[in-house]
Short mmCIF file of C-alpha atoms and ligand atoms in Angstrom, two decimals:
data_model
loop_
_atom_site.label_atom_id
_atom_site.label_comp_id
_atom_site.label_asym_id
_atom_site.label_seq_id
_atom_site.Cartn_x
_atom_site.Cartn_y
_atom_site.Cartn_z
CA UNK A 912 51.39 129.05 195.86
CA UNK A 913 53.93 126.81 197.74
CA UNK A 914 52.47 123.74 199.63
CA UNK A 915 54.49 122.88 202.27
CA UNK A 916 53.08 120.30 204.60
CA UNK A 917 54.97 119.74 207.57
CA UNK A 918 55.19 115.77 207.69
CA UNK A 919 57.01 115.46 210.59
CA UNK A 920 54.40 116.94 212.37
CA UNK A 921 51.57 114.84 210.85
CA UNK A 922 53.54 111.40 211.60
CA UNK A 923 53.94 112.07 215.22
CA UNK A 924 49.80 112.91 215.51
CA UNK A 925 49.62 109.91 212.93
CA UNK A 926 51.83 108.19 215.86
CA UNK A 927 49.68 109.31 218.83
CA UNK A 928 46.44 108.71 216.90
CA UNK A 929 47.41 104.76 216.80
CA UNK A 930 48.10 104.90 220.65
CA UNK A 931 44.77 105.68 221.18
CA UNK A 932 43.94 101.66 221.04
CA UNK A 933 42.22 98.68 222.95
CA UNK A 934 45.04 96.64 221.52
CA UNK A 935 49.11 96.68 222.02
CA UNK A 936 50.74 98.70 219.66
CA UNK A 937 51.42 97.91 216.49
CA UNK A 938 47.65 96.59 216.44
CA UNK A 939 45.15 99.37 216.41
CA UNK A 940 41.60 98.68 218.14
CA UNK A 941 39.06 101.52 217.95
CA UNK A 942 35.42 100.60 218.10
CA UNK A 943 33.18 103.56 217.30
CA UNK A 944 32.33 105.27 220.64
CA UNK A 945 34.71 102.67 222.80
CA UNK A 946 36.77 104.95 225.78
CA UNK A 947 39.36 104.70 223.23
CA UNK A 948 37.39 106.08 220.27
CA UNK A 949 36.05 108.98 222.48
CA UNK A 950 39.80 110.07 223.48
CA UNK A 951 40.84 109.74 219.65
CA UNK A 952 37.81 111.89 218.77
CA UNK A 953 38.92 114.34 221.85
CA UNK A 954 42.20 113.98 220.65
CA UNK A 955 41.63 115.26 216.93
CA UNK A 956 39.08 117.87 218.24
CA UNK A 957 41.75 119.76 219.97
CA UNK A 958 44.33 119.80 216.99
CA UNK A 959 41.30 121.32 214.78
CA UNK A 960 40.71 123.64 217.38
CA UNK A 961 43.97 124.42 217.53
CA UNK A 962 43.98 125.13 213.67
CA UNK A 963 41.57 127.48 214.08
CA UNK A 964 38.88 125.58 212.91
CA UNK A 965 35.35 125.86 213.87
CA UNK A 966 33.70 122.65 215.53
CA UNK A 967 30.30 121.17 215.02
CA UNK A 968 29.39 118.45 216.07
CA UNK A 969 25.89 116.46 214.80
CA UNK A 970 23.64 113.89 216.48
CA UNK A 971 25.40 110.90 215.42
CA UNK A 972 28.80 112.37 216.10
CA UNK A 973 30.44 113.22 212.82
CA UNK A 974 32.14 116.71 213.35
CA UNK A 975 32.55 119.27 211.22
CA UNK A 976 35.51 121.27 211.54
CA UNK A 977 35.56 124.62 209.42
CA UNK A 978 37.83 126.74 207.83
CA UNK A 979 35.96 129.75 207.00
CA UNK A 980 36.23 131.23 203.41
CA UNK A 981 35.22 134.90 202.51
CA UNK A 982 32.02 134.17 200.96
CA UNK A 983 29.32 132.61 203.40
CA UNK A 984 27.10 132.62 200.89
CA UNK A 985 28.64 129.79 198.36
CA UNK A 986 28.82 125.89 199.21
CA UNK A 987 31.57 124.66 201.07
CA UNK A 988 34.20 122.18 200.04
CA UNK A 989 34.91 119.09 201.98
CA UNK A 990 37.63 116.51 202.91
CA UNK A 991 37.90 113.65 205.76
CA UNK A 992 37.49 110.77 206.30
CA UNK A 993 37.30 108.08 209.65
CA UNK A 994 39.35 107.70 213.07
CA UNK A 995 37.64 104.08 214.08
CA UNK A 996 39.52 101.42 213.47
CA UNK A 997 38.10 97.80 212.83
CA UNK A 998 39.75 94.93 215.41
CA UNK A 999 43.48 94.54 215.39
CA UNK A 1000 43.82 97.30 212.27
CA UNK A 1001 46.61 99.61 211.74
CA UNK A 1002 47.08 102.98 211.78
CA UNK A 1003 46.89 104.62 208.22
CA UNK A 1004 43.52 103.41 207.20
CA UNK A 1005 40.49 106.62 207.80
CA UNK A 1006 43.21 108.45 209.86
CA UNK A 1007 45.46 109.71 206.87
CA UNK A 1008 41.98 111.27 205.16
CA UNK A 1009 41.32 112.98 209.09
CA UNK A 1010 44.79 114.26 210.15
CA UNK A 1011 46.28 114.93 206.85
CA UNK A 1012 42.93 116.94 205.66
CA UNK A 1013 44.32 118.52 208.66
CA UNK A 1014 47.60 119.30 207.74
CA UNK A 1015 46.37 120.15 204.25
CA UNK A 1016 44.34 122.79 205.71
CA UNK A 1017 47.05 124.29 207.79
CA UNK A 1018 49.69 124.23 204.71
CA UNK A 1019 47.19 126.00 203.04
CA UNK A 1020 47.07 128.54 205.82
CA UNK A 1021 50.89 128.68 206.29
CA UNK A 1022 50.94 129.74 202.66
CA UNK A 1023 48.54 132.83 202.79
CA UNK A 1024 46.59 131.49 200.88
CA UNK A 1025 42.55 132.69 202.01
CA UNK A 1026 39.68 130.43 200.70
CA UNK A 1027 36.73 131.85 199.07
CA UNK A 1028 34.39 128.68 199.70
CA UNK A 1029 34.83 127.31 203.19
CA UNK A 1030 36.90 124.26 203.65
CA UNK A 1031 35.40 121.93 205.85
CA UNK A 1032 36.91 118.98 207.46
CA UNK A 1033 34.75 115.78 208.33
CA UNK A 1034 35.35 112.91 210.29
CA UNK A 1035 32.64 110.42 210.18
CA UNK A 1036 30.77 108.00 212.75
CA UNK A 1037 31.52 104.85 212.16
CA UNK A 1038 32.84 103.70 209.01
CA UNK A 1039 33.67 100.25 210.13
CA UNK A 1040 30.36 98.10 210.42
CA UNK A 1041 32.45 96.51 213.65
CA UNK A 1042 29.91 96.97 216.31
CA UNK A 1043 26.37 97.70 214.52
CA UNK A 1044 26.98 95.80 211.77
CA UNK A 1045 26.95 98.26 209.01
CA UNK A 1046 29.05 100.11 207.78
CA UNK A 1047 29.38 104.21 207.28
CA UNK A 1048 27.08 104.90 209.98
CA UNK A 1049 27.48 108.86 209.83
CA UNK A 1050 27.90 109.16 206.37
CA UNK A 1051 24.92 107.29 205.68
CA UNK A 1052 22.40 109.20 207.51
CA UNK A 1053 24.16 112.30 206.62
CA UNK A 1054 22.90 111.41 203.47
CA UNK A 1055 19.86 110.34 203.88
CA UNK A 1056 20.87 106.88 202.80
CA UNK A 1057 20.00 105.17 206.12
CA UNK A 1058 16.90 106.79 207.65
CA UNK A 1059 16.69 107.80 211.34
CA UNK A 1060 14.03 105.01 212.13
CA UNK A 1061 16.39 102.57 211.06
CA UNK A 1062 19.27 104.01 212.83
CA UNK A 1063 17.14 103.31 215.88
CA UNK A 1064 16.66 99.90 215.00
CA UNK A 1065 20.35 99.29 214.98
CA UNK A 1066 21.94 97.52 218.28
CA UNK A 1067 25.44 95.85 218.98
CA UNK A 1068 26.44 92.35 220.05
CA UNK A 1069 25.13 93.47 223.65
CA UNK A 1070 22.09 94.39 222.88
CA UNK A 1071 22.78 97.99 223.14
CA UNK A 1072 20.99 100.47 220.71
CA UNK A 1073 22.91 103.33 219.00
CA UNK A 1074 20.78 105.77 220.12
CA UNK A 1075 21.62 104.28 224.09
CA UNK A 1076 25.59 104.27 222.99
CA UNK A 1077 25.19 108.05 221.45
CA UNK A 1078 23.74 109.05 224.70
CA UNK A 1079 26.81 107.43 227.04
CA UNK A 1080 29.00 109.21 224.42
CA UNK A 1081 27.04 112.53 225.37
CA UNK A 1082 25.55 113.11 221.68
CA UNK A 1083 22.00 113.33 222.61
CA UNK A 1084 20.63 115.58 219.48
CA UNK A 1085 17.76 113.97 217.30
CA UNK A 1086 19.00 111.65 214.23
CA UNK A 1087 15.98 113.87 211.91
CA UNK A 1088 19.01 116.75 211.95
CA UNK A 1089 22.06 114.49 210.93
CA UNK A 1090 20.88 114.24 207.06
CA UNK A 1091 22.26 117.55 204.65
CA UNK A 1092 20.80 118.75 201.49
CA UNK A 1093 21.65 118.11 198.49
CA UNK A 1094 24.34 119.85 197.17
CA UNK A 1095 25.25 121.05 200.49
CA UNK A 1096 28.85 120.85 199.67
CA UNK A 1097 30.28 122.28 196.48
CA UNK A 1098 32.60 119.18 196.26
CA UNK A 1099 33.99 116.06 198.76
CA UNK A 1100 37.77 114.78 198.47
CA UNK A 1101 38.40 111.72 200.79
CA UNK A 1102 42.45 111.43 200.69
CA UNK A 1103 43.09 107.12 201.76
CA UNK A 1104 45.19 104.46 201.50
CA UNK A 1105 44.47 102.31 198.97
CA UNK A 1106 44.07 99.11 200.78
CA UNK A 1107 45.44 97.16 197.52
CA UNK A 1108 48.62 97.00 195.62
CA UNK A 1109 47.80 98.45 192.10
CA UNK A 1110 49.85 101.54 192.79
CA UNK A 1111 52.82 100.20 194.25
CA UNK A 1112 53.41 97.37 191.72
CA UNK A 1113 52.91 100.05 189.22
CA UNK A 1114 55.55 102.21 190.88
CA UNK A 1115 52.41 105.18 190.78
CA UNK A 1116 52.28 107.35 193.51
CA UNK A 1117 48.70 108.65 193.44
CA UNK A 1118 45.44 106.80 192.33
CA UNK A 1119 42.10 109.10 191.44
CA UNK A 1120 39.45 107.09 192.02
CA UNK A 1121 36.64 106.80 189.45
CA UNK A 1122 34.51 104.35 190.67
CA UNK A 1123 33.63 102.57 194.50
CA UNK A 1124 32.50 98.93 194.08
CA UNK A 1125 29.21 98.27 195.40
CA UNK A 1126 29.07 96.09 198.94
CA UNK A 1127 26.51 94.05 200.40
CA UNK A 1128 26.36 92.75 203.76
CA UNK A 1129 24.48 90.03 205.22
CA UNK A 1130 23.64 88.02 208.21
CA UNK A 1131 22.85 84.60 208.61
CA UNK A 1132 21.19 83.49 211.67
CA UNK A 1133 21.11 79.66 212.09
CA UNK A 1134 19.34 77.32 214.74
CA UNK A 1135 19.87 73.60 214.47
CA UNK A 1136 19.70 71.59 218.20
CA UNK A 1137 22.16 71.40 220.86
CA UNK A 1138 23.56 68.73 223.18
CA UNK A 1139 26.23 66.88 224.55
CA UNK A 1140 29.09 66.36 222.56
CA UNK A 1141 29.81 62.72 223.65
CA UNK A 1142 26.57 62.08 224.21
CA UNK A 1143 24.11 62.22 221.26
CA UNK A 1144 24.91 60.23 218.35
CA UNK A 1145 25.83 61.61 214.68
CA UNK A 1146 22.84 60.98 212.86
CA UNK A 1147 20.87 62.73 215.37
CA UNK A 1148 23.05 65.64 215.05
CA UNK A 1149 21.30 69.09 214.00
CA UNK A 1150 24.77 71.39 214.20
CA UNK A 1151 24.35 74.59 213.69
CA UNK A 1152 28.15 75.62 213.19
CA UNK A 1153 28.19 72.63 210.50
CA UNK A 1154 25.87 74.29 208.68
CA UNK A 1155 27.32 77.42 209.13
CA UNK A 1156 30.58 76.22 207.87
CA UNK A 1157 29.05 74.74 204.50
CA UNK A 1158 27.35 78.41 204.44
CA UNK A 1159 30.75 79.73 204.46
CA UNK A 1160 32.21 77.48 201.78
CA UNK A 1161 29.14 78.18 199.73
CA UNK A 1162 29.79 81.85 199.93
CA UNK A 1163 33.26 81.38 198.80
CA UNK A 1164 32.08 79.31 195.72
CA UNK A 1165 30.05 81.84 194.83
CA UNK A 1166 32.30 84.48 194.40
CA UNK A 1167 34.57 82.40 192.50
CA UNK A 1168 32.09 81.05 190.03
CA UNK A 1169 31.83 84.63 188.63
CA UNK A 1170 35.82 84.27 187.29
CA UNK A 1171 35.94 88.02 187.94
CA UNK A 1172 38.63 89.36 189.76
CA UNK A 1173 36.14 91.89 190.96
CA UNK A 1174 33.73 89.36 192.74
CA UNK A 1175 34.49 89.26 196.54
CA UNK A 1176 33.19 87.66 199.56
CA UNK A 1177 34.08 87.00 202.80
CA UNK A 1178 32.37 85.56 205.88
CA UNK A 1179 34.22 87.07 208.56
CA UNK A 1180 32.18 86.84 211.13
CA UNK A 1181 30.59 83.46 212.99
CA UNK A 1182 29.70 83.44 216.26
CA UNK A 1183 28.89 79.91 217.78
CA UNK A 1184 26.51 79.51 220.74
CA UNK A 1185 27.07 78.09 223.19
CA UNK A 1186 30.78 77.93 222.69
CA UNK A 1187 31.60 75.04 224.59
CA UNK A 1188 33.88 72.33 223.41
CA UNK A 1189 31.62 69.81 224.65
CA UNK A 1190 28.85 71.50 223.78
CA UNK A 1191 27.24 71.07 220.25
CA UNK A 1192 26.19 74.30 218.88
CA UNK A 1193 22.87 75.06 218.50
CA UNK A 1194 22.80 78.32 216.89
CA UNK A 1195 25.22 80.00 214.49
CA UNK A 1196 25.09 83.68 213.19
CA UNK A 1197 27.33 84.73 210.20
CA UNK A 1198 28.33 88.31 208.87
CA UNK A 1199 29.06 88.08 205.03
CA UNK A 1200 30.31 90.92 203.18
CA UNK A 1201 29.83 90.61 199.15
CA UNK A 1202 31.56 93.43 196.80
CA UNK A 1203 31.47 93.76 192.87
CA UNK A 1204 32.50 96.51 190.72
CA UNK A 1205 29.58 95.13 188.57
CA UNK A 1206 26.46 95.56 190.50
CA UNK A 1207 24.30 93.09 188.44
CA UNK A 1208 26.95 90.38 189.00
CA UNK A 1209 27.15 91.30 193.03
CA UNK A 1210 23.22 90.60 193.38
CA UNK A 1211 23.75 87.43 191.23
CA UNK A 1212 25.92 86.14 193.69
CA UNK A 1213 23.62 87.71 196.78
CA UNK A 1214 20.54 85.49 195.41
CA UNK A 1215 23.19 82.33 194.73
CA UNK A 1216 24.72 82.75 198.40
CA UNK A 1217 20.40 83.37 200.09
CA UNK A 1218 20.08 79.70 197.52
CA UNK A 1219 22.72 78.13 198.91
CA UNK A 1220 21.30 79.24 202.73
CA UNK A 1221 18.09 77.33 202.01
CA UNK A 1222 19.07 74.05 200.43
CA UNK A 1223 22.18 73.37 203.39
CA UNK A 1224 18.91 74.37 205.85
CA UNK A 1225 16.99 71.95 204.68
CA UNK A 1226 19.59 69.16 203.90
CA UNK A 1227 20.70 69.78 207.73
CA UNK A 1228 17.61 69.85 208.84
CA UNK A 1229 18.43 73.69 210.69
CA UNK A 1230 16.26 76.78 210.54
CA UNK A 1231 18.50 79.26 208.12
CA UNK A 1232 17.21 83.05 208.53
CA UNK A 1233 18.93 85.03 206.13
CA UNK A 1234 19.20 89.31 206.38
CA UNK A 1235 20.05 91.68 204.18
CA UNK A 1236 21.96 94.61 206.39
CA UNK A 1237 22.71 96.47 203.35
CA UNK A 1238 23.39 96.52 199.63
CA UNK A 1239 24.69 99.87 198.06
CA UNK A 1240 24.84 100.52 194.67
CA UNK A 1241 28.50 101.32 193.22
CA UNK A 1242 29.77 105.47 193.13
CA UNK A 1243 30.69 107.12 190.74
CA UNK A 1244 33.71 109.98 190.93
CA UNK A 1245 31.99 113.86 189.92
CA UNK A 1246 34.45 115.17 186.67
CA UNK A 1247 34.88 118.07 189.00
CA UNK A 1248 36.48 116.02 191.46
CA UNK A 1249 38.65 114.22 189.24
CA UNK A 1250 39.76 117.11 186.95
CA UNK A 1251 40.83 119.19 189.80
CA UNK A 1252 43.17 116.08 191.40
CA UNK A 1253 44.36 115.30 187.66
CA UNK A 1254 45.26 119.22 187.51
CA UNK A 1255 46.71 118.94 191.02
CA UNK A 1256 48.90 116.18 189.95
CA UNK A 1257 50.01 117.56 187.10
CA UNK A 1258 51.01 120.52 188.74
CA UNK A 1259 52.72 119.30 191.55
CA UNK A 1260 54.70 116.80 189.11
CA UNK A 1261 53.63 113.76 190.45
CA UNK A 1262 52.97 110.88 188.22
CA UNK A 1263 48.82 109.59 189.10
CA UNK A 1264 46.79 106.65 187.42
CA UNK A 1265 43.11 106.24 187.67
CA UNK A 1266 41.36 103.47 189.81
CA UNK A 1267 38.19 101.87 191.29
CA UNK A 1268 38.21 101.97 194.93
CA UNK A 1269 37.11 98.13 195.71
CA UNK A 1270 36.99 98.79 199.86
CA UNK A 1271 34.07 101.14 200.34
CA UNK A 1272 34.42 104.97 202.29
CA UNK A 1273 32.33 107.76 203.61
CA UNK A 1274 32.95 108.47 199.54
CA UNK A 1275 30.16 106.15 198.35
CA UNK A 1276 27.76 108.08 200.51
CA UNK A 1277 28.82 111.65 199.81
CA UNK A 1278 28.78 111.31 196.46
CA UNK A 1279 24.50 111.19 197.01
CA UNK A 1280 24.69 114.75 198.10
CA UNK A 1281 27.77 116.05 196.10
CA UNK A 1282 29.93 115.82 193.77
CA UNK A 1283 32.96 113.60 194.95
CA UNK A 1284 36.01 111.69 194.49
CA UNK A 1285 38.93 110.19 196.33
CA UNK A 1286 42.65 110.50 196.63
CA UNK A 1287 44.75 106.89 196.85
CA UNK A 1288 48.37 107.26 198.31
CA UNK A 1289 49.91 103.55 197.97
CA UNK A 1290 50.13 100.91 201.15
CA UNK A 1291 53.16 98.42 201.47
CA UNK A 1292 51.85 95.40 199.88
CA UNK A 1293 48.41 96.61 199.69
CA UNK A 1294 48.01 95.08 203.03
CA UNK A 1295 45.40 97.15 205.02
CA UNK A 1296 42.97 95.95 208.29
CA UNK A 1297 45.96 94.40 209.23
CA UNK A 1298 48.73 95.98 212.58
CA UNK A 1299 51.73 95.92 209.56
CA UNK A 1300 49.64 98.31 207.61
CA UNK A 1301 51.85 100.77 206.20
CA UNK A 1302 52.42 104.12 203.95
CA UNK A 1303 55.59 105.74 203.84
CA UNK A 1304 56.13 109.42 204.62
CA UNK A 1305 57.02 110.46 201.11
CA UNK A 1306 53.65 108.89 199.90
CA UNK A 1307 51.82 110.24 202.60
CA UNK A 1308 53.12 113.80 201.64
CA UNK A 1309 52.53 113.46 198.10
CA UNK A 1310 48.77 112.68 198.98
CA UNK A 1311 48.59 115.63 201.15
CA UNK A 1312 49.93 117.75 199.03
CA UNK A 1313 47.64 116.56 195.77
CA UNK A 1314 44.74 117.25 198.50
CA UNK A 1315 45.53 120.76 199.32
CA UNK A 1316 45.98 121.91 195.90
CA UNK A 1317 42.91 120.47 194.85
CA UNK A 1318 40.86 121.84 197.88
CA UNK A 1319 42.60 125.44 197.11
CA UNK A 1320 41.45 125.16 193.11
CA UNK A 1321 38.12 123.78 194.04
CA UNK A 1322 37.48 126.85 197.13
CA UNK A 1323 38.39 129.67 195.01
C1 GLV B 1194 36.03 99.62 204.67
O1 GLV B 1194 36.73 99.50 205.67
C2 GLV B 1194 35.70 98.50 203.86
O2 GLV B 1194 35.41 97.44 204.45
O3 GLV B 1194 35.77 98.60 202.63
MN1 MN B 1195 38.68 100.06 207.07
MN1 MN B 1196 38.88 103.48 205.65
#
């Protein structure tokens, strides 16, 4: 069977994918169900349709779009991935697993070739944690990792609940249907960048992934006292933002004390109130994101970073309320998964190396439900969440056509 995507095709939807944006081009911007994220998601929707595909659509808009095989009666296979983008992002990252699932699917259609098991092509709600704070939103509840009551918990820096946002986006179906049963799909394949540099400095042009770290998120809410900056003297200070700022230095020891490369944290978020330069702030609130491969060692450095909350508290004399948004334990890649894309591979002639995926995906929540596994093209530099994020054509292809093989092997 010949595999023939047409690239040229996929880079100019790749293209007009990234110009769907709240900032200037080459920075992407694409907050889940922002006027921007709706178009994108309009956007895609047609080009499925336009494949043929059939479109559904669940409660907390991931869409399904489905390439019927000739027996309804067997599991489906699955690709995607995500079209949101976190702030001033670039274009590969989510959208490579969404449009060139795409183009997989049509190559495989150009080439005669007729599935058995449906294909089915997902793009997911939310992957960034950008505006409720967690991240994988769809893929979560669709399975059953997040439950619907605490989907209806979640809000955004407004104040604004999902279930509110769903509604404005027009997806007013009940949460209780998102979830699917186990085994629902005969396999998942998530084709991504790889958001490091293992594969280019190697000179590798496909990763299989066999493992997704495990990530943690937290958020620190601090309230010291305010006041006027000239007025009230330093001793009498209770700044919340300095405490917030030894928080963040904490966190950083932490992850270093380990002396594994595969300890991570990062507090990139810290919002100051009131946010006045004269002004000293009286409350803080921190996002915190903490990733191991090892998933002892990441709740090791959890409790240090929750120890390190309370003893600045009390030496500042600030009230430190510390949440736990989420903590996921690692995946790891089905042998089905990885022995079709090593087959693939070696078929196709292209050289592959094996991995751990140390960003998280929709990946680490499909493989609940089924067996699943992940397809790494290289980025320049391994620079990703970034406007010069880049993957060149020829890797792109490569990736697509590893993913269509592996989706025709796994559907017959
Ligand atoms: C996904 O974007 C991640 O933060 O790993
Ligand atoms: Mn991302
Ligand atoms: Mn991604």
């Amino acid at each position: 069977m010949q595999i023939t995507p047409d690239l040229s095709r996929l880079l100019n939807e790749l293209e007009t994918l990234a110009s769907f944006s709240d900032a200037p081009a080459p920075a992407v911007t694409r907050v889940v169900f922002s006027a921007q994220d709706l178009a994108a998601r309009a956007y895609v929707q047609k080009l499925f349709s336009a494949a043929a595909l059939e479109l559904r659509t669940d409660a907390v808009g991931n869409t399904f779009a489905r390439w019927a095989g000739t027996d309804p009666n067997v599991p489906a296979v699955a690709t995607g991935s995500h079209t949101d983008a976190v702030p001033h992002a670039g274009r590969y990252d989510g959208t490579v697993g969404v449009l060139g699932g795409l183009e997989a699917i049509r190559a495989l259609q150009r080439s005669g070739f007729r599935p058995r098991r449906s294909i089915e092509l997902l793009t997911f709600t939310s992957e960034e944690p950008t505006r409720f704070g967690i991240g994988c939103l769809g893929s979560r509840l669709l399975s059953g990792t997040l439950s619907p009551e605490s989907a209806r918990q979640l809000k955004d820096s407004d104040g604004k609940s999902l279930e509110e946002a769903l509604r404005q986006a027009g997806l007013d179906g009940s949460l209780e249907n998102v979830r699917l049963a186990n085994q629902f799909y005969h396999g998942f394949v998530e084709l991504h960048i790889e958001q490091g540099p293992l594969l280019e400095r190697k000179g590798i042009p496909i990763g299989i992934v066999t493992a997704i770290a495990a990530p943690a998120t937290l958020r620190v809410r601090i309230e010291g006292s305010g006041g006027h900056a000239g007025a009230v003297l330093m001793p009498d200070r209770r700044d919340a933002f300095l405490a917030a700022a030894e928080i963040a230095l904490a966190v950083e020891s932490v992850a270093k004390a380990t002396r594994s490369a595969d300890s991570v944290a990062t507090t990139g978020v810290c919002n100051v109130f009131p946010g006045a330069v004269n002004s000293i702030p009286s409350r803080a609130v921190l996002e915190i994101d903490v990733r191991d491969t090892d998933l002892a060692r990441r709740d090791v450095m959890l409790s240090a970073i929750r120890a390190a909350c309370e003893a600045i508290g009390v030496k500042r004399q600030v009230r430190v309320e510390v949440e736990l948004i989420n903590a996921d334990a690692p995946a790891q890649a089905s042998p089905l998964i990885t022995e079709a894309l090593s087959a693939s591979c070696q078929a196709l002639g292209i050289e592959f190396m094996s991995m751990v995926s140390r960003a998280y995906h929709d990946s680490l929540f499909l493989s609940r439900i089924a067996p699943t596994g992940m397809i790494f093209i290289p980025c320049r530099n391994g620079v990703s969440h970034r406007p010069d994020e880049y993957a060149s054509p020829e890797d792109i292809k490569r990736g697509v056509q590893v993913l269509a093989s592996a989706l025709a092997q796994l559907a017959q």
